Amino acid sequence: PALALRSKTKTIPIVLIASSDPVGVGLVQSLARPGTNVTGLSFRLAELIAKQFELLVEISPKIARVAFFNFAVRSGDPGKSSAALLEQSARKAASDKGLALTVVAANDAAAARNAFEKLQRERVQGLVVAASGATVHIWDEIVAGARRLRLPSITGLPAEFAARGGLATYGPNFLESYRYAGKYVDLILKGAKPAELPVEQMATFELVINLKAAREIGLTIPKTVLFRADRVIE
């Protein structure tokens, strides 16, 4: 959405609620000094993905092959660099944990179903889902596919992913980011220039576990993970 808006206006202020790579996709010149009509909130993508892989292994220690579900991009798509960064982070996280990795990508329900057919052939044992606007739109298909293959899944998407039947989420507290974005709007309406308002790194993260989803795939969540959860869905 921010890219679409930025393509239409270089003057109307745009406030990011959560962006993983605003510099890479050209929304801002730097986090400290945006230099454009865009500012707001960002989060450390690579660190989050590494933590998600770490949690997945802790939840299911016997897994050896993991899938990374990315969003698909076309040639010339401005989001291509973000998708590449996501995949790069996932490959490094998997390698650091000694896991074999299968990468799939989709933007619609049909492509998502095809992706899970590949994951079934590859005999993957766990799933990490990229946090992006595109995967939000197909998260019901992702949850259904993971359930069908009995895959433990984790993502940096909003906690609603777990509420819809996914196993776990670990990422930004998006409700807090919505509230914090209001501070940017207030400053801008009082005369501050987006170009001079630093993009802030989000510091509030939460772990949500869905015990019902765990039971459905025959998984027992270790107490060490449950004790650290900010929210447990029974």
XYZ file of C-alpha atoms in Angstrom:
234
model
C 0.000 0.000 0.000
C 2.775 2.466 0.862
C 4.455 1.849 -2.495
C 1.169 2.396 -4.316
C 0.556 5.651 -2.460
C 4.126 6.834 -2.981
C 3.742 6.301 -6.730
C 0.811 8.742 -6.703
C 2.135 11.516 -4.483
C 5.517 12.890 -3.465
C 4.021 15.591 -1.245
C 1.144 14.221 0.857
C 2.618 12.728 4.070
C 2.544 8.918 4.325
C 2.960 7.197 7.713
C 4.132 3.569 7.786
C 2.497 1.350 10.395
C 5.023 -1.456 9.931
C 7.589 -1.805 7.164
C 10.317 -4.420 6.964
C 12.534 -2.696 4.403
C 11.555 0.944 3.711
C 15.064 1.836 2.536
C 15.407 -1.173 0.235
C 12.142 -0.512 -1.584
C 12.893 3.182 -1.962
C 10.290 4.646 0.374
C 12.921 6.538 2.376
C 16.562 7.465 1.871
C 17.570 6.313 5.350
C 15.902 5.476 8.647
C 17.533 8.394 10.456
C 16.609 10.952 7.813
C 13.859 9.751 5.438
C 14.251 12.638 3.001
C 10.847 11.932 1.406
C 7.170 12.339 2.259
C 7.279 8.970 4.054
C 8.099 8.158 7.691
C 6.759 5.872 10.440
C 7.665 2.497 11.879
C 9.921 -0.339 10.729
C 11.073 -3.640 12.219
C 14.264 -5.708 12.074
C 13.316 -8.365 9.574
C 16.410 -10.567 9.596
C 16.515 -10.790 13.388
C 12.836 -11.747 13.570
C 13.157 -14.505 10.977
C 16.165 -15.959 12.800
C 14.144 -15.965 16.033
C 11.193 -17.629 14.299
C 13.418 -20.461 13.065
C 14.878 -20.771 16.555
C 11.418 -21.027 18.109
C 10.247 -23.544 15.514
C 13.163 -25.836 16.341
C 12.499 -25.410 20.042
C 8.834 -26.273 19.529
C 9.590 -29.268 17.312
C 13.212 -30.366 17.946
C 13.172 -33.315 15.530
C 12.504 -31.331 12.359
C 15.207 -31.470 9.694
C 13.571 -29.853 6.644
C 11.710 -26.551 6.906
C 9.717 -24.574 4.355
C 9.786 -20.814 3.964
C 6.566 -19.421 2.488
C 7.399 -16.119 0.785
C 5.270 -13.734 -1.264
C 5.577 -13.890 -5.044
C 6.847 -10.984 -7.130
C 6.953 -10.235 -10.835
C 9.830 -8.731 -12.781
C 10.044 -5.018 -12.080
C 7.942 -5.268 -8.921
C 9.260 -2.709 -6.372
C 8.724 -5.311 -3.649
C 11.249 -7.640 -5.291
C 14.097 -6.493 -3.042
C 11.984 -7.153 0.073
C 11.122 -10.667 -1.086
C 14.800 -11.316 -1.793
C 15.798 -10.025 1.645
C 13.212 -12.264 3.292
C 14.488 -15.322 1.458
C 18.110 -14.450 2.197
C 17.315 -14.110 5.900
C 15.442 -17.432 5.883
C 18.289 -19.257 4.138
C 20.816 -17.964 6.648
C 18.579 -18.836 9.609
C 18.027 -22.368 8.285
C 21.725 -22.840 7.614
C 22.651 -21.639 11.102
C 20.298 -24.267 12.525
C 21.520 -27.036 10.198
C 18.116 -27.315 8.503
C 17.362 -28.145 4.886
C 15.181 -25.411 3.391
C 12.472 -25.403 0.728
C 11.285 -21.987 -0.472
C 7.851 -21.450 -2.018
C 6.019 -18.249 -2.903
C 2.423 -17.275 -3.638
C 0.118 -14.285 -3.777
C -3.250 -15.974 -4.288
C -5.198 -18.999 -3.097
C -4.523 -21.157 -6.153
C -0.781 -20.545 -5.993
C -0.839 -21.256 -2.263
C -2.457 -24.645 -2.829
C 0.166 -25.442 -5.468
C 2.874 -24.431 -3.030
C 1.616 -26.872 -0.412
C 1.541 -29.660 -2.987
C 5.254 -29.024 -3.483
C 5.849 -28.992 0.255
C 4.099 -32.332 0.549
C 6.364 -33.801 -2.141
C 9.406 -32.332 -0.387
C 8.297 -33.881 2.924
C 8.916 -30.715 4.907
C 8.381 -30.869 8.665
C 7.856 -27.234 9.612
C 6.801 -23.917 8.123
C 7.945 -20.303 8.520
C 5.681 -17.760 6.815
C 6.956 -14.392 5.571
C 5.361 -11.345 7.129
C 3.933 -9.286 4.284
C 0.696 -7.734 3.133
C 0.483 -10.381 0.420
C 0.615 -13.320 2.836
C -2.026 -11.681 5.022
C -4.487 -11.943 2.134
C -3.966 -15.709 1.828
C -3.340 -16.657 5.435
C -6.482 -18.800 5.588
C -5.097 -20.924 2.728
C -1.720 -21.075 4.484
C -3.296 -22.165 7.775
C -5.406 -24.793 5.972
C -2.388 -26.135 4.076
C -0.266 -26.365 7.216
C -3.068 -28.145 9.038
C -3.564 -30.616 6.193
C 0.140 -31.508 6.166
C 0.297 -31.393 9.982
C 3.070 -28.806 9.889
C 3.994 -26.649 12.885
C 3.941 -23.080 11.584
C 5.261 -19.749 12.787
C 5.207 -16.251 11.321
C 5.762 -12.584 12.040
C 2.253 -11.790 10.822
C -0.271 -10.326 13.297
C -1.485 -12.562 16.130
C -4.694 -13.091 14.143
C -2.738 -15.752 12.192
C -2.653 -17.894 15.338
C -6.256 -17.047 16.174
C -7.244 -18.360 12.730
C -5.575 -21.715 13.375
C -1.857 -21.175 12.811
C 0.427 -22.620 15.464
C 2.423 -19.554 16.506
C 3.317 -15.958 15.772
C 6.368 -14.029 16.863
C 6.656 -10.474 15.659
C 5.680 -6.876 16.181
C 2.716 -5.996 18.329
C 0.724 -4.413 15.518
C -1.902 -2.937 17.833
C 0.857 -0.964 19.526
C 2.241 0.129 16.174
C -1.185 1.452 15.135
C -1.276 3.539 18.299
C 2.285 4.754 17.875
C 1.675 5.749 14.260
C -0.859 8.211 15.610
C 2.002 10.124 17.227
C 3.550 10.654 13.800
C 0.242 11.908 12.435
C -0.032 14.319 15.374
C 3.473 15.699 14.769
C 2.860 16.104 11.035
C -0.448 17.881 11.571
C 1.392 20.258 13.908
C 3.875 21.134 11.167
C 6.656 18.515 11.338
C 8.075 17.372 7.995
C 8.069 13.589 7.284
C 11.451 13.978 5.576
C 12.946 15.004 8.933
C 11.119 12.539 11.223
C 13.271 9.407 11.728
C 11.710 6.031 10.955
C 11.642 4.260 14.322
C 12.456 0.589 14.821
C 9.651 -1.258 16.589
C 10.719 -2.623 19.961
C 7.594 -4.414 21.213
C 7.291 -8.038 20.091
C 4.974 -10.803 21.214
C 4.836 -14.581 21.107
C 1.392 -16.132 20.625
C 0.820 -19.900 20.791
C -2.327 -21.756 19.681
C -2.581 -24.911 21.826
C -5.653 -26.117 19.944
C -3.692 -26.040 16.691
C -0.854 -27.908 18.404
C -3.209 -30.660 19.558
C -4.684 -30.995 16.062
C -1.277 -31.840 14.595
C -0.263 -34.039 17.540
C 2.329 -31.638 18.928
C 3.130 -30.912 22.564
C 4.447 -27.411 23.111
C 7.435 -27.435 25.511
C 6.811 -25.647 28.783
C 9.904 -23.518 28.181
C 8.095 -22.002 25.185
C 4.709 -21.703 26.868
C 6.200 -19.838 29.834
C 7.600 -17.208 27.449
C 4.368 -16.788 25.487
C 2.625 -13.435 25.792
C -0.675 -15.069 24.867
C -1.854 -18.681 24.725
C -4.943 -19.643 22.731
C -6.670 -22.640 24.312
